[in-house]
Amino acid sequence: MFKKLGKKQLLGILTAAAIVVTTVGSFAVWDTLSASKNASLTLDKPVTVTAGAEDVTFTAGARTLETANTYTADNLKFDVSMGDNAVTNPQLALETKVIIEENSTKTDVTDAFTISLKKADTELTGGVDTTVKDGENLYTVVLTPNEPSEPNSNPNYTKVLEAATAGTALKVEVTGTLSAGTGE
């Protein structure tokens, strides 16, 4: 039933038992072998850019025969929250797209327009606001259809004319992207 152990096997078992007994017996019950410390961590609020909730409405300028009309929206708002000094030299790049949506098809016709972006009465060079502030920022968007110098040379302009004739509303999408500028 029991197998007789050799001297080497018996010595190995006794050595292992001695190590276990020594390890267990090294610390007293009252010894403190670990500790924990709790701390409170408050994360910074995130940097956010939010488009204003109000509807943006374009109004047409006064029509003049043989002159492209302008369409202006002066109530485009972006709310910016930059936190405490999280963004140095903040700038808000505004990208404008003009789209015709028909059925499930979207056609970008931005190249058929001249687009001007302003903050107060100051034109934004390249559509970039280098004076963006924490809180509400108000912009004006002015769209003017570009009639090509050669008839039918811009198929998107032709699509814009077709949409105007059909009474199809165009979708204007302005995206504001916040970044840190390189200078002041």
mmCIF file of N, CA, C and O in Angstrom, residues 65-111:
data_model
loop_
_atom_site.group_PDB
_atom_site.id
_atom_site.type_symbol
_atom_site.label_atom_id
_atom_site.label_comp_id
_atom_site.label_asym_id
_atom_site.label_seq_id
_atom_site.Cartn_x
_atom_site.Cartn_y
_atom_site.Cartn_z
ATOM 1 N N LEU A 65 -31.080 92.351 -61.671
ATOM 2 C CA LEU A 65 -31.015 91.597 -62.924
ATOM 3 C C LEU A 65 -29.568 91.430 -63.369
ATOM 4 O O LEU A 65 -28.767 92.364 -63.285
ATOM 5 N N GLU A 66 -29.210 90.208 -63.789
ATOM 6 C CA GLU A 66 -27.891 89.839 -64.288
ATOM 7 C C GLU A 66 -26.780 89.967 -63.243
ATOM 8 O O GLU A 66 -25.611 90.150 -63.583
ATOM 9 N N THR A 67 -27.141 89.890 -61.960
ATOM 10 C CA THR A 67 -26.162 89.919 -60.874
ATOM 11 C C THR A 67 -26.489 88.770 -59.933
ATOM 12 O O THR A 67 -27.649 88.566 -59.564
ATOM 13 N N ALA A 68 -25.456 88.042 -59.526
ATOM 14 C CA ALA A 68 -25.673 86.932 -58.600
ATOM 15 C C ALA A 68 -26.135 87.466 -57.251
ATOM 16 O O ALA A 68 -25.572 88.436 -56.732
ATOM 17 N N ASN A 69 -27.161 86.876 -56.728
ATOM 18 C CA ASN A 69 -27.702 87.295 -55.434
ATOM 19 C C ASN A 69 -26.856 86.723 -54.303
ATOM 20 O O ASN A 69 -26.206 85.686 -54.459
ATOM 21 N N THR A 70 -26.858 87.388 -53.171
ATOM 22 C CA THR A 70 -26.161 86.871 -51.995
ATOM 23 C C THR A 70 -27.189 86.363 -50.993
ATOM 24 O O THR A 70 -28.309 86.867 -50.919
ATOM 25 N N TYR A 71 -26.770 85.365 -50.225
ATOM 26 C CA TYR A 71 -27.627 84.760 -49.203
ATOM 27 C C TYR A 71 -26.841 84.804 -47.895
ATOM 28 O O TYR A 71 -25.713 84.313 -47.822
ATOM 29 N N THR A 72 -27.442 85.414 -46.872
ATOM 30 C CA THR A 72 -26.724 85.679 -45.628
ATOM 31 C C THR A 72 -27.429 85.052 -44.430
ATOM 32 O O THR A 72 -28.647 85.159 -44.298
ATOM 33 N N ALA A 73 -26.635 84.423 -43.571
ATOM 34 C CA ALA A 73 -27.113 83.944 -42.270
ATOM 35 C C ALA A 73 -26.208 84.586 -41.230
ATOM 36 O O ALA A 73 -24.995 84.399 -41.253
ATOM 37 N N ASP A 74 -26.803 85.390 -40.352
ATOM 38 C CA ASP A 74 -25.980 86.080 -39.356
ATOM 39 C C ASP A 74 -26.213 85.567 -37.943
ATOM 40 O O ASP A 74 -25.906 86.241 -36.972
ATOM 41 N N ASN A 75 -26.730 84.364 -37.840
ATOM 42 C CA ASN A 75 -27.012 83.813 -36.518
ATOM 43 C C ASN A 75 -26.372 82.434 -36.306
ATOM 44 O O ASN A 75 -26.922 81.584 -35.621
ATOM 45 N N LEU A 76 -25.189 82.242 -36.862
ATOM 46 C CA LEU A 76 -24.474 80.978 -36.698
ATOM 47 C C LEU A 76 -23.654 81.056 -35.414
ATOM 48 O O LEU A 76 -22.775 81.899 -35.281
ATOM 49 N N LYS A 77 -23.975 80.172 -34.459
ATOM 50 C CA LYS A 77 -23.311 80.209 -33.157
ATOM 51 C C LYS A 77 -22.561 78.916 -32.889
ATOM 52 O O LYS A 77 -23.041 77.833 -33.199
ATOM 53 N N PHE A 78 -21.378 79.073 -32.315
ATOM 54 C CA PHE A 78 -20.620 77.937 -31.793
ATOM 55 C C PHE A 78 -20.266 78.259 -30.343
ATOM 56 O O PHE A 78 -19.684 79.307 -30.064
ATOM 57 N N ASP A 79 -20.642 77.358 -29.439
ATOM 58 C CA ASP A 79 -20.292 77.500 -28.030
ATOM 59 C C ASP A 79 -19.019 76.708 -27.784
ATOM 60 O O ASP A 79 -18.941 75.524 -28.106
ATOM 61 N N VAL A 80 -18.016 77.382 -27.226
ATOM 62 C CA VAL A 80 -16.715 76.771 -27.012
ATOM 63 C C VAL A 80 -16.417 76.756 -25.516
ATOM 64 O O VAL A 80 -16.580 77.766 -24.835
ATOM 65 N N SER A 81 -16.001 75.607 -25.024
ATOM 66 C CA SER A 81 -15.570 75.467 -23.632
ATOM 67 C C SER A 81 -14.147 74.923 -23.664
ATOM 68 O O SER A 81 -13.930 73.774 -24.035
ATOM 69 N N MET A 82 -13.179 75.775 -23.285
ATOM 70 C CA MET A 82 -11.769 75.394 -23.394
ATOM 71 C C MET A 82 -11.140 75.017 -22.068
ATOM 72 O O MET A 82 -9.968 74.687 -22.015
ATOM 73 N N GLY A 83 -11.889 75.083 -20.974
ATOM 74 C CA GLY A 83 -11.298 74.750 -19.680
ATOM 75 C C GLY A 83 -10.279 75.799 -19.275
ATOM 76 O O GLY A 83 -10.150 76.851 -19.892
ATOM 77 N N ASP A 84 -9.555 75.531 -18.219
ATOM 78 C CA ASP A 84 -8.558 76.479 -17.715
ATOM 79 C C ASP A 84 -7.241 76.319 -18.461
ATOM 80 O O ASP A 84 -6.494 75.378 -18.234
ATOM 81 N N ASN A 85 -6.981 77.244 -19.376
ATOM 82 C CA ASN A 85 -5.718 77.284 -20.124
ATOM 83 C C ASN A 85 -5.391 75.963 -20.834
ATOM 84 O O ASN A 85 -4.231 75.622 -21.000
ATOM 85 N N ALA A 86 -6.411 75.229 -21.240
ATOM 86 C CA ALA A 86 -6.176 73.950 -21.909
ATOM 87 C C ALA A 86 -5.722 74.145 -23.355
ATOM 88 O O ALA A 86 -5.031 73.304 -23.908
ATOM 89 N N VAL A 87 -6.109 75.267 -23.957
ATOM 90 C CA VAL A 87 -5.762 75.519 -25.355
ATOM 91 C C VAL A 87 -5.022 76.846 -25.441
ATOM 92 O O VAL A 87 -5.566 77.890 -25.085
ATOM 93 N N THR A 88 -3.771 76.810 -25.905
ATOM 94 C CA THR A 88 -3.022 78.050 -26.081
ATOM 95 C C THR A 88 -3.277 78.584 -27.481
ATOM 96 O O THR A 88 -3.346 77.827 -28.443
ATOM 97 N N ASN A 89 -3.439 79.889 -27.594
ATOM 98 C CA ASN A 89 -3.738 80.542 -28.872
ATOM 99 C C ASN A 89 -4.867 79.815 -29.612
ATOM 100 O O ASN A 89 -4.683 79.330 -30.731
ATOM 101 N N PRO A 90 -6.047 79.720 -29.002
ATOM 102 C CA PRO A 90 -7.130 78.954 -29.628
ATOM 103 C C PRO A 90 -7.583 79.564 -30.948
ATOM 104 O O PRO A 90 -7.573 80.781 -31.119
ATOM 105 N N GLN A 91 -7.933 78.687 -31.863
ATOM 106 C CA GLN A 91 -8.518 79.125 -33.131
ATOM 107 C C GLN A 91 -9.590 78.135 -33.534
ATOM 108 O O GLN A 91 -9.479 76.945 -33.255
ATOM 109 N N LEU A 92 -10.635 78.644 -34.157
ATOM 110 C CA LEU A 92 -11.748 77.823 -34.604
ATOM 111 C C LEU A 92 -11.808 77.892 -36.125
ATOM 112 O O LEU A 92 -12.036 78.959 -36.697
ATOM 113 N N ALA A 93 -11.548 76.754 -36.772
ATOM 114 C CA ALA A 93 -11.616 76.678 -38.242
ATOM 115 C C ALA A 93 -13.041 76.311 -38.627
ATOM 116 O O ALA A 93 -13.583 75.318 -38.147
ATOM 117 N N LEU A 94 -13.638 77.121 -39.478
ATOM 118 C CA LEU A 94 -15.012 76.895 -39.932
ATOM 119 C C LEU A 94 -14.991 76.408 -41.373
ATOM 120 O O LEU A 94 -14.488 77.105 -42.256
ATOM 121 N N GLU A 95 -15.494 75.221 -41.576
ATOM 122 C CA GLU A 95 -15.558 74.651 -42.928
ATOM 123 C C GLU A 95 -17.016 74.612 -43.363
ATOM 124 O O GLU A 95 -17.864 74.062 -42.660
ATOM 125 N N THR A 96 -17.291 75.207 -44.512
ATOM 126 C CA THR A 96 -18.664 75.303 -45.008
ATOM 127 C C THR A 96 -18.837 74.402 -46.219
ATOM 128 O O THR A 96 -18.011 74.416 -47.136
ATOM 129 N N LYS A 97 -19.925 73.641 -46.217
ATOM 130 C CA LYS A 97 -20.285 72.809 -47.368
ATOM 131 C C LYS A 97 -21.714 73.131 -47.768
ATOM 132 O O LYS A 97 -22.572 73.353 -46.912
ATOM 133 N N VAL A 98 -21.955 73.130 -49.075
ATOM 134 C CA VAL A 98 -23.306 73.306 -49.604
ATOM 135 C C VAL A 98 -23.649 72.004 -50.313
ATOM 136 O O VAL A 98 -22.898 71.529 -51.175
ATOM 137 N N ILE A 99 -24.785 71.433 -49.938
ATOM 138 C CA ILE A 99 -25.146 70.094 -50.406
ATOM 139 C C ILE A 99 -26.571 70.097 -50.951
ATOM 140 O O ILE A 99 -27.470 70.720 -50.366
ATOM 141 N N ILE A 100 -26.761 69.374 -52.039
ATOM 142 C CA ILE A 100 -28.112 69.108 -52.550
ATOM 143 C C ILE A 100 -28.447 67.682 -52.148
ATOM 144 O O ILE A 100 -27.700 66.750 -52.469
ATOM 145 N N GLU A 101 -29.545 67.517 -51.432
ATOM 146 C CA GLU A 101 -30.002 66.178 -51.032
ATOM 147 C C GLU A 101 -31.251 65.829 -51.823
ATOM 148 O O GLU A 101 -32.253 66.534 -51.753
ATOM 149 N N GLU A 102 -31.150 64.758 -52.571
ATOM 150 C CA GLU A 102 -32.299 64.253 -53.318
ATOM 151 C C GLU A 102 -32.381 62.761 -53.085
ATOM 152 O O GLU A 102 -31.398 62.046 -53.311
ATOM 153 N N ASN A 103 -33.550 62.315 -52.629
ATOM 154 C CA ASN A 103 -33.751 60.912 -52.272
ATOM 155 C C ASN A 103 -32.678 60.537 -51.254
ATOM 156 O O ASN A 103 -32.599 61.128 -50.208
ATOM 157 N N SER A 104 -31.835 59.596 -51.532
ATOM 158 C CA SER A 104 -30.764 59.228 -50.595
ATOM 159 C C SER A 104 -29.396 59.674 -51.117
ATOM 160 O O SER A 104 -28.369 59.253 -50.622
ATOM 161 N N THR A 105 -29.396 60.540 -52.116
ATOM 162 C CA THR A 105 -28.159 61.008 -52.738
ATOM 163 C C THR A 105 -27.800 62.394 -52.220
ATOM 164 O O THR A 105 -28.655 63.281 -52.142
ATOM 165 N N LYS A 106 -26.523 62.569 -51.883
ATOM 166 C CA LYS A 106 -26.017 63.879 -51.473
ATOM 167 C C LYS A 106 -24.978 64.321 -52.495
ATOM 168 O O LYS A 106 -24.051 63.585 -52.789
ATOM 169 N N THR A 107 -25.149 65.534 -53.010
ATOM 170 C CA THR A 107 -24.204 66.077 -53.973
ATOM 171 C C THR A 107 -23.594 67.344 -53.380
ATOM 172 O O THR A 107 -24.302 68.297 -53.062
ATOM 173 N N ASP A 108 -22.276 67.344 -53.240
ATOM 174 C CA ASP A 108 -21.552 68.502 -52.720
ATOM 175 C C ASP A 108 -21.392 69.513 -53.854
ATOM 176 O O ASP A 108 -20.726 69.243 -54.852
ATOM 177 N N VAL A 109 -22.020 70.675 -53.711
ATOM 178 C CA VAL A 109 -21.965 71.719 -54.738
ATOM 179 C C VAL A 109 -21.283 72.981 -54.200
ATOM 180 O O VAL A 109 -21.518 74.088 -54.697
ATOM 181 N N THR A 110 -20.425 72.802 -53.209
ATOM 182 C CA THR A 110 -19.743 73.927 -52.574
ATOM 183 C C THR A 110 -18.967 74.758 -53.589
ATOM 184 O O THR A 110 -18.927 75.991 -53.496
ATOM 185 N N ASP A 111 -18.367 74.099 -54.580
ATOM 186 C CA ASP A 111 -17.554 74.829 -55.561
ATOM 187 C C ASP A 111 -18.383 75.732 -56.465
ATOM 188 O O ASP A 111 -17.823 76.513 -57.236
#
